Coordinates of C-alpha atoms in Angstrom, one line a residue:
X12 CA 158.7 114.5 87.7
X13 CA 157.4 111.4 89.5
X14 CA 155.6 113.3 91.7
X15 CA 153.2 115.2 88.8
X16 CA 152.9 111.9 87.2
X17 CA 151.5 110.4 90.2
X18 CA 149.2 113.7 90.9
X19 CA 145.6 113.0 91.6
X20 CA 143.1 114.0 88.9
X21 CA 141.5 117.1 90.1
X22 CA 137.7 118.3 88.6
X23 CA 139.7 120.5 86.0
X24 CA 142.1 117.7 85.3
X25 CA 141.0 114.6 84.4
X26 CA 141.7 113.3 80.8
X27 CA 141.8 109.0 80.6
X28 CA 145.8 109.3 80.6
X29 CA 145.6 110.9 84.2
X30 CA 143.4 108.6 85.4
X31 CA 145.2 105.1 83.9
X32 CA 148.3 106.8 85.4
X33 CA 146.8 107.5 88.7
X34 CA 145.5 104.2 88.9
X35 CA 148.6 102.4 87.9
X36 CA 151.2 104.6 90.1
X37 CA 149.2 105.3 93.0
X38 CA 146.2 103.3 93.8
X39 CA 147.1 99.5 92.8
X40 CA 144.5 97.7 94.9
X41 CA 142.0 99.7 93.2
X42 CA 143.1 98.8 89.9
X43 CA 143.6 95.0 91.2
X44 CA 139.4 95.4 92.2
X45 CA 138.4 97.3 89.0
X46 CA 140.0 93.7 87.1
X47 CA 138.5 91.4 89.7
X48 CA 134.9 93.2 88.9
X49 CA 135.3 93.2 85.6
X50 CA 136.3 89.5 85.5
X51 CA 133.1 88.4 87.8
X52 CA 131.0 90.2 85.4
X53 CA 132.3 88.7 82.4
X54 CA 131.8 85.4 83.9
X55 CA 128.4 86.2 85.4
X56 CA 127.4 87.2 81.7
X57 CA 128.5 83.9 80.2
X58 CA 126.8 82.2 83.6
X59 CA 123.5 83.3 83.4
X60 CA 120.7 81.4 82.0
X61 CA 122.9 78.9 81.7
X62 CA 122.0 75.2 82.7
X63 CA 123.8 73.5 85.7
X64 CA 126.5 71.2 84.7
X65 CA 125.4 67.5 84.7
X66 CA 126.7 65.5 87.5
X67 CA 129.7 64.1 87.0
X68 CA 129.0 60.2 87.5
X69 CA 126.7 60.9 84.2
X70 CA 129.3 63.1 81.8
X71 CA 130.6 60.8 78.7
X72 CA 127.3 58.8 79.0
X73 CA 124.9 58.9 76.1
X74 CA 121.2 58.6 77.0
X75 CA 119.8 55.1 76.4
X76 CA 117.8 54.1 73.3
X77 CA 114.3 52.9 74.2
X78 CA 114.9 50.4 71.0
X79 CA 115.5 46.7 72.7
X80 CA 119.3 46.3 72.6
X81 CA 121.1 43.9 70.2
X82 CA 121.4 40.9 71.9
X83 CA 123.9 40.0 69.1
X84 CA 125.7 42.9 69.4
X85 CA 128.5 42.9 72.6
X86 CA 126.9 44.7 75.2
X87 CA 128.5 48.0 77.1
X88 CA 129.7 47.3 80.8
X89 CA 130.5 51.0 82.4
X90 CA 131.8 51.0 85.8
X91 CA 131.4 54.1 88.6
X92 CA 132.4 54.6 92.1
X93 CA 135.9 55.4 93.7
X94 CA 139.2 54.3 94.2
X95 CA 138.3 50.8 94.3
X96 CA 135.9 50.7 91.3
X97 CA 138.6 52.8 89.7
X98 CA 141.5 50.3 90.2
X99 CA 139.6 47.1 88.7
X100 CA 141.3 47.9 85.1
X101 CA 144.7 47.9 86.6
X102 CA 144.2 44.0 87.4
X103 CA 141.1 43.3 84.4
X104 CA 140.0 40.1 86.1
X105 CA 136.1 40.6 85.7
X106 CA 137.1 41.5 82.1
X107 CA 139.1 38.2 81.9
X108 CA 136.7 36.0 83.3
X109 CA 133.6 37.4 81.0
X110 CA 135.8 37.3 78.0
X111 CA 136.5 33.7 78.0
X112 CA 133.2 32.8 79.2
X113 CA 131.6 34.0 76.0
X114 CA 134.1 35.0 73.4
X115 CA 131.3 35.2 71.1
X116 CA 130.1 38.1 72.5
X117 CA 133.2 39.8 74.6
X118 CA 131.7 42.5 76.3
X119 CA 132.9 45.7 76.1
X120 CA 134.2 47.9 79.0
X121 CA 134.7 51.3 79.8
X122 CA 136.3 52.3 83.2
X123 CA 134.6 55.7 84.1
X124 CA 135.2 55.5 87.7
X125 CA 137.7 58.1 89.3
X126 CA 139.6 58.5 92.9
X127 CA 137.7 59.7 95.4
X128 CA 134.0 59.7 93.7
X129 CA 131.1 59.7 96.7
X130 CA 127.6 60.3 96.2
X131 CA 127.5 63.3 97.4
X132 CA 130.2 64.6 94.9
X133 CA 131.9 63.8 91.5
X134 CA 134.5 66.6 90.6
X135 CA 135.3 66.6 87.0
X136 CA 137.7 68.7 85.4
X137 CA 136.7 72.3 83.7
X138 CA 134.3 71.8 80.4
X139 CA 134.6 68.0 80.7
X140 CA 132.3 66.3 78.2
X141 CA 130.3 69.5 78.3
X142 CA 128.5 71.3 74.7
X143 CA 128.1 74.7 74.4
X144 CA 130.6 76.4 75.8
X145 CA 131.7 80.1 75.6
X146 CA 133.1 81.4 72.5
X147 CA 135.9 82.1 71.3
X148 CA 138.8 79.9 73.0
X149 CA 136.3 78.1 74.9
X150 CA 135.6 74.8 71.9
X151 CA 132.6 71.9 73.5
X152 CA 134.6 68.2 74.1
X153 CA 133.8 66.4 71.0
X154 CA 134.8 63.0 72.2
X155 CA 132.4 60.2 71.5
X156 CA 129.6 60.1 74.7
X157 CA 129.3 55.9 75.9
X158 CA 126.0 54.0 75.1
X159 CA 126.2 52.0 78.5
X160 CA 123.8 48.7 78.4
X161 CA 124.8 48.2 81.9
X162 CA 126.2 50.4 84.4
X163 CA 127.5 49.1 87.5
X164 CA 127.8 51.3 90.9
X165 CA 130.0 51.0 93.4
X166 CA 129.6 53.6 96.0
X167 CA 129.8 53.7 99.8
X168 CA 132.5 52.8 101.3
X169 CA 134.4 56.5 101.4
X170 CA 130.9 58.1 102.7
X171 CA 131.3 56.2 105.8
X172 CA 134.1 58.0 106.8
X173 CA 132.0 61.1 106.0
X174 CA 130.5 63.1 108.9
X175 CA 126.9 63.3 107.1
X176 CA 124.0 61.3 108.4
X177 CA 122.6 57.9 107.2
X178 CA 119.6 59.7 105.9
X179 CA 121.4 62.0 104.3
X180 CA 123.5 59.2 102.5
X181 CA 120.3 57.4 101.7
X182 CA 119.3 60.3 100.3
X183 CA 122.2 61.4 97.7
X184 CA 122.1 57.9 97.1
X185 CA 118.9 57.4 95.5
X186 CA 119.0 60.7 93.5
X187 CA 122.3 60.0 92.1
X188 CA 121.0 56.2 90.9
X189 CA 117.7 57.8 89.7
X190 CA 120.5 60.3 87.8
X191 CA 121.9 57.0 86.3
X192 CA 118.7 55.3 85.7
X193 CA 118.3 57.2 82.0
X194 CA 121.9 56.4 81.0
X195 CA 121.3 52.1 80.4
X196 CA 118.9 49.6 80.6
X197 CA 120.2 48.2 83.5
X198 CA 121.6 49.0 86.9
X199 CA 123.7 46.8 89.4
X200 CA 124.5 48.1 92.5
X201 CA 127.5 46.9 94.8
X202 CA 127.8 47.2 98.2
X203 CA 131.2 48.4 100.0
X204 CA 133.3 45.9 101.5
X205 CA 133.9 46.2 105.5
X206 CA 136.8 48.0 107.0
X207 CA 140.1 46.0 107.3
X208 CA 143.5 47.2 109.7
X209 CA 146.0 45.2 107.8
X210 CA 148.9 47.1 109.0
X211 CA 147.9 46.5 113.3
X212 CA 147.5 50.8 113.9
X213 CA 144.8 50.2 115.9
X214 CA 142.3 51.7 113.6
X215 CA 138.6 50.9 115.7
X216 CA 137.0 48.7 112.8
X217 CA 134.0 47.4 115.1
X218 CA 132.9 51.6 115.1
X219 CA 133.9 51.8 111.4
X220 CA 132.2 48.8 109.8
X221 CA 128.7 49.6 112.1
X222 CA 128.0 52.5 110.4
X223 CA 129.8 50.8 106.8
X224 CA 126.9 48.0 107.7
X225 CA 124.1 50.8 108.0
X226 CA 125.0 52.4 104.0
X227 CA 125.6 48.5 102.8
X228 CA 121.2 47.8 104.3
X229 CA 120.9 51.3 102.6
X230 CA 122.1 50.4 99.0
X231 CA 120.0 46.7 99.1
X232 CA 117.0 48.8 100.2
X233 CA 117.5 51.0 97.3
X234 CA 118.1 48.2 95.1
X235 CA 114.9 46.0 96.3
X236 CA 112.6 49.2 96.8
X237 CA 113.4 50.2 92.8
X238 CA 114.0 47.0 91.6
X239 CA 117.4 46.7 90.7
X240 CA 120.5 44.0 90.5
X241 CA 122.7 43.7 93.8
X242 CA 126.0 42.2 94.4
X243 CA 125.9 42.3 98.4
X244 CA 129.3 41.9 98.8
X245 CA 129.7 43.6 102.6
X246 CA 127.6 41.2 103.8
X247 CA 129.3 38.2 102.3
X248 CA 132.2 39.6 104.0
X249 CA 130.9 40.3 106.8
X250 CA 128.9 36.7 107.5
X251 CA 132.7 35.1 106.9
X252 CA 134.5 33.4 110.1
X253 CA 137.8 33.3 108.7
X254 CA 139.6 37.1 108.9
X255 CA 140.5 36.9 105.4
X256 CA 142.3 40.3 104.2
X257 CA 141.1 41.8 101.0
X258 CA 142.7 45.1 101.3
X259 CA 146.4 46.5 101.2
X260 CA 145.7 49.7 103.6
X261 CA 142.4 48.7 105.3
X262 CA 140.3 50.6 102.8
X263 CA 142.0 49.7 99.2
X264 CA 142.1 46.3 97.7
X265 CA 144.6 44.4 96.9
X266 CA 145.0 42.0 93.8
X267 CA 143.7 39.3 95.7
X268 CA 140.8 41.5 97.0
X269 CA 140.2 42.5 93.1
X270 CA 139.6 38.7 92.0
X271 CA 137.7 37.7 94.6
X272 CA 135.0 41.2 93.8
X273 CA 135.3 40.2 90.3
X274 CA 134.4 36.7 90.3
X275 CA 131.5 37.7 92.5
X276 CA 130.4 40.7 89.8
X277 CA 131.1 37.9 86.9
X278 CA 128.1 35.7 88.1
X279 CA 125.8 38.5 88.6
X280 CA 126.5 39.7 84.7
X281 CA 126.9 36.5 83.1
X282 CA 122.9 36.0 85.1
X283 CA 121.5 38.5 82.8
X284 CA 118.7 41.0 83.5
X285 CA 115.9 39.5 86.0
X286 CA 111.9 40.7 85.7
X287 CA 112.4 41.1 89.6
X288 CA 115.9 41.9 91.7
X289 CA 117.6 38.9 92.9
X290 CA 120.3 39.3 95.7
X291 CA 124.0 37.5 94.8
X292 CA 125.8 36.7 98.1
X293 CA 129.1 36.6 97.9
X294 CA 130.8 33.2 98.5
X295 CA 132.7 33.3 101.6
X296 CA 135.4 30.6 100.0
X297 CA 138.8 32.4 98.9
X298 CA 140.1 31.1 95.6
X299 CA 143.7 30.5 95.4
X300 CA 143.8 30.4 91.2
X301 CA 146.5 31.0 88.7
X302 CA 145.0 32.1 85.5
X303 CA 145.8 29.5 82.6
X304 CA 148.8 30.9 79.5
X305 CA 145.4 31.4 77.3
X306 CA 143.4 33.1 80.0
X307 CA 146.4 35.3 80.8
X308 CA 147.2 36.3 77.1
X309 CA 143.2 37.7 77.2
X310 CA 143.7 39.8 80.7
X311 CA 147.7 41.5 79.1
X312 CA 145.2 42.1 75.7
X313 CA 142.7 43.9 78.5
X314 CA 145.4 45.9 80.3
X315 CA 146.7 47.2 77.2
X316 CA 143.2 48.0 76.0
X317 CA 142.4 49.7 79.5
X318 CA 145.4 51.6 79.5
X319 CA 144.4 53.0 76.1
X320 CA 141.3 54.1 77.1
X321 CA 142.4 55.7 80.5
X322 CA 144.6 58.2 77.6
X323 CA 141.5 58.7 75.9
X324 CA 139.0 59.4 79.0
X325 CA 141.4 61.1 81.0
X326 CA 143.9 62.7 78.8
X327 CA 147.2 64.6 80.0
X328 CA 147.6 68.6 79.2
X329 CA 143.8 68.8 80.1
X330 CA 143.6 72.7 80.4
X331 CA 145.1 72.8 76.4
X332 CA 142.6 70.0 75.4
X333 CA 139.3 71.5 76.3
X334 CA 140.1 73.4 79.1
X335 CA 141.1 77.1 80.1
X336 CA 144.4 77.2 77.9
X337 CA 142.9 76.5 74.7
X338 CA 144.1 79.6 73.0
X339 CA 148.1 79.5 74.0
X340 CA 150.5 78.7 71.2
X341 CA 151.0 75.4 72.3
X342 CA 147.6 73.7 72.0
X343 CA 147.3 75.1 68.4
X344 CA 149.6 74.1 65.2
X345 CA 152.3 75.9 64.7
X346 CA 151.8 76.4 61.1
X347 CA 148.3 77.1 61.0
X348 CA 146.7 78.4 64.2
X349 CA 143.4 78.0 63.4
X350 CA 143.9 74.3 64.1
X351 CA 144.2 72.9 67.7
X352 CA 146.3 69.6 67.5
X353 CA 145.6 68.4 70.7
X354 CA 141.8 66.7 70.3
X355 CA 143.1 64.9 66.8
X356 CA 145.6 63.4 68.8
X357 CA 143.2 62.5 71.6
X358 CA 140.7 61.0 69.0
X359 CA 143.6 59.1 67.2
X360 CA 143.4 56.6 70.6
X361 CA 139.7 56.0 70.0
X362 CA 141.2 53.8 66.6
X363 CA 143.8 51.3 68.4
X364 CA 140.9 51.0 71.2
X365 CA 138.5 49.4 68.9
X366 CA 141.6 47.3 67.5
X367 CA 142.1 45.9 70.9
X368 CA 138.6 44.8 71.5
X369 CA 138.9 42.8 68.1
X370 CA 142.5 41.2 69.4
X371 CA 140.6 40.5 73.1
X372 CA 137.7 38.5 71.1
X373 CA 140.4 36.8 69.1
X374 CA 142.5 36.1 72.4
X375 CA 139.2 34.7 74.0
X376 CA 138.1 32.7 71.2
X377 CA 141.8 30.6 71.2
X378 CA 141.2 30.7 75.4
X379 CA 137.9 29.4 75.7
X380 CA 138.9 25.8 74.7
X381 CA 141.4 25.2 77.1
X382 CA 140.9 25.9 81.4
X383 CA 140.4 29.2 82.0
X384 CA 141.2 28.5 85.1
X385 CA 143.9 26.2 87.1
X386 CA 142.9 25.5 90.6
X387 CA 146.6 26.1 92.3
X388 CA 145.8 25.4 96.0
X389 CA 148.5 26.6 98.5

């Protein structure tokens, strides 16, 4: 019985039922190729003519207005780069300090920095803040693109480690900050900060920070060439006699390495746009500071504010949000499947954000008359 099942289709026998069973029975890899063929096509179909995705540093930005911005409106602070730019709203000192500095106008931040960033590549997940995708399971990410009035980039300290060339750096570099260039009216670049073997391995920094020094002259080239802010912290760093540790691992910062980048970024923002790049160098002098009660209320207000929007720009259960699984039974309601649940309940954050803000100004406002900050030297 098995044996006529299984029974090649000859020229005088070969209906579609022989051939699905000879295909299913006898000849598996075949069948396994016929699906992977079909499935290239399919995607190759949707593919074609279709623009290339937007590089990933730019998605969630909305192109900037050429209307003058509201100066009496609080302006948009959007921060790139890697781990390190990425970890700044776990500690929200720069935040803190431009919050109580002018709680008239609290500044409002948005985080869009994410682990492992370089120049030459920012992975974002499938259909992330992309339009016009593929019908039918395949709905565009309607979240709310970012009008950024300043964007500030904070790139090279990961590409050192990279085996490409300097020119090649210089190179992704520029076109990624030209990328950036439409997305706000202005553009601060930071320099990475050197090398560091806190933990005694033996790591060779002297080789390290060499080629770390040639992206850091890279980046203020760039910045003086196209006329753009700098925050030179590398050489700051680098100009400093004391061996002062900034980092936990050699490449990370630590809290203490976070306030002392902040309160360097601080001056450069609260400086304001110049008609011609001016070049902040970092103090070399390490602040031992313990924020005041009022200041401290302001920076909780931020961390709860930052940890709202980390669930609204990068949301759990992606693939159900607006990724590949957006037609299983769970991402749609189970009363009415024609309505997906999960972006309402992303969009339900974008609410309690906007609270916060109005709770950091508040907190600001009661800060601003006391210290903002206690000297606490040790």
């Amino acid at each position: 019985m098995m044996g006529a099942f299984c029974t090649p289709p000859s020229k005088h026998n070969f209906p579609a039922v022989t051939i699905c069973r000879f295909l299913f029975c006898c000849c598996p890899a075949l069948l396994m190729r016929v699906v992977l063929v079909m499935g290239a096509l399919a995607t190759f179909s949707q593919t074609v003519g279709a623009d290339e995705p937007p590089t990933g540093a730019v998605r969630g930005l909305l192109p900037r207005s050429d209307e003058p911005r509201n100066r009496e409106s609080p302006p948009m602070i959007v921060i790139l780069g890697g781990t390190n730019a990425h970890e700044m709203q776990r500690h929200g000192y720069l935040e803190t300090q431009l919050a109580v500095a002018a709680p008239e106008a609290v500044p409002r931040f948005r985080n869009l920095a994410w682990q492992a960033d370089t120049v030459y590549r920012q992975q974002r997940p499938r259909n992330f803040f992309l339009d016009g995708l593929a019908a039918p399971n395949q709905d565009p990410d309607h979240r709310g693109r970012i009008p950024a009035d300043t964007i500030v980039l904070w790139m090279g300290q990961s590409e050192a480690l990279d085996a490409r060339s300097s020119d090649a750096f210089a190179t992704a570099y520029g076109q990624l900050v030209e990328k950036l260039r439409p997305f706000a009216h202005r553009l601060v670049l930071v320099t990475p900060v050197p090398f560091e073997d806190p933990l005694k391995i033996g790591v060779d920094l002297e080789k390290r920070n060499e080629r770390l020094a040639q992206h850091a002259q890279i980046i203020r080239s760039i910045a003086r060439e196209k006329h753009l802010d700098l925050v030179d912290l590398n050489g700051a760093a680098s100009r400093e006699k004391e061996n002062k540790m900034r980092t936990r691992d050699g490449v990370h910062l630590s809290a203490d390495g976070h306030w002392w980048v902040a309160e360097e970024l601080a001056k450069r923002l609260q400086q304001g746009e110049q008609a011609e790049p001016q070049v902040l160098v970092a103090e070399p002098a390490w602040p031992k500071v313990q924020l005041s009660e009022g200041a401290e209320q302001v920076r909780q207000k931020i961390l709860t504010k930052n940890q709202l929007w980390m669930r609204y720009w990068r949301p759990t259960n992606w693939a159900f949000l607006y990724g590949n699984r957006q037609f299983v039974e769970s991402s749609r309601d189970h009363v009415n499947y024609k309505v997906r649940w999960f972006p309402a309940a992303v969009e339900s954050i974008a609410s309690p954000i906007n609270q916060a803000e109005v709770e950091i100004q508040a907190a600001a406002k009661a800060a601003n008359a006391a210290n903002k900050v206690n000297p606490n030297p040790e």
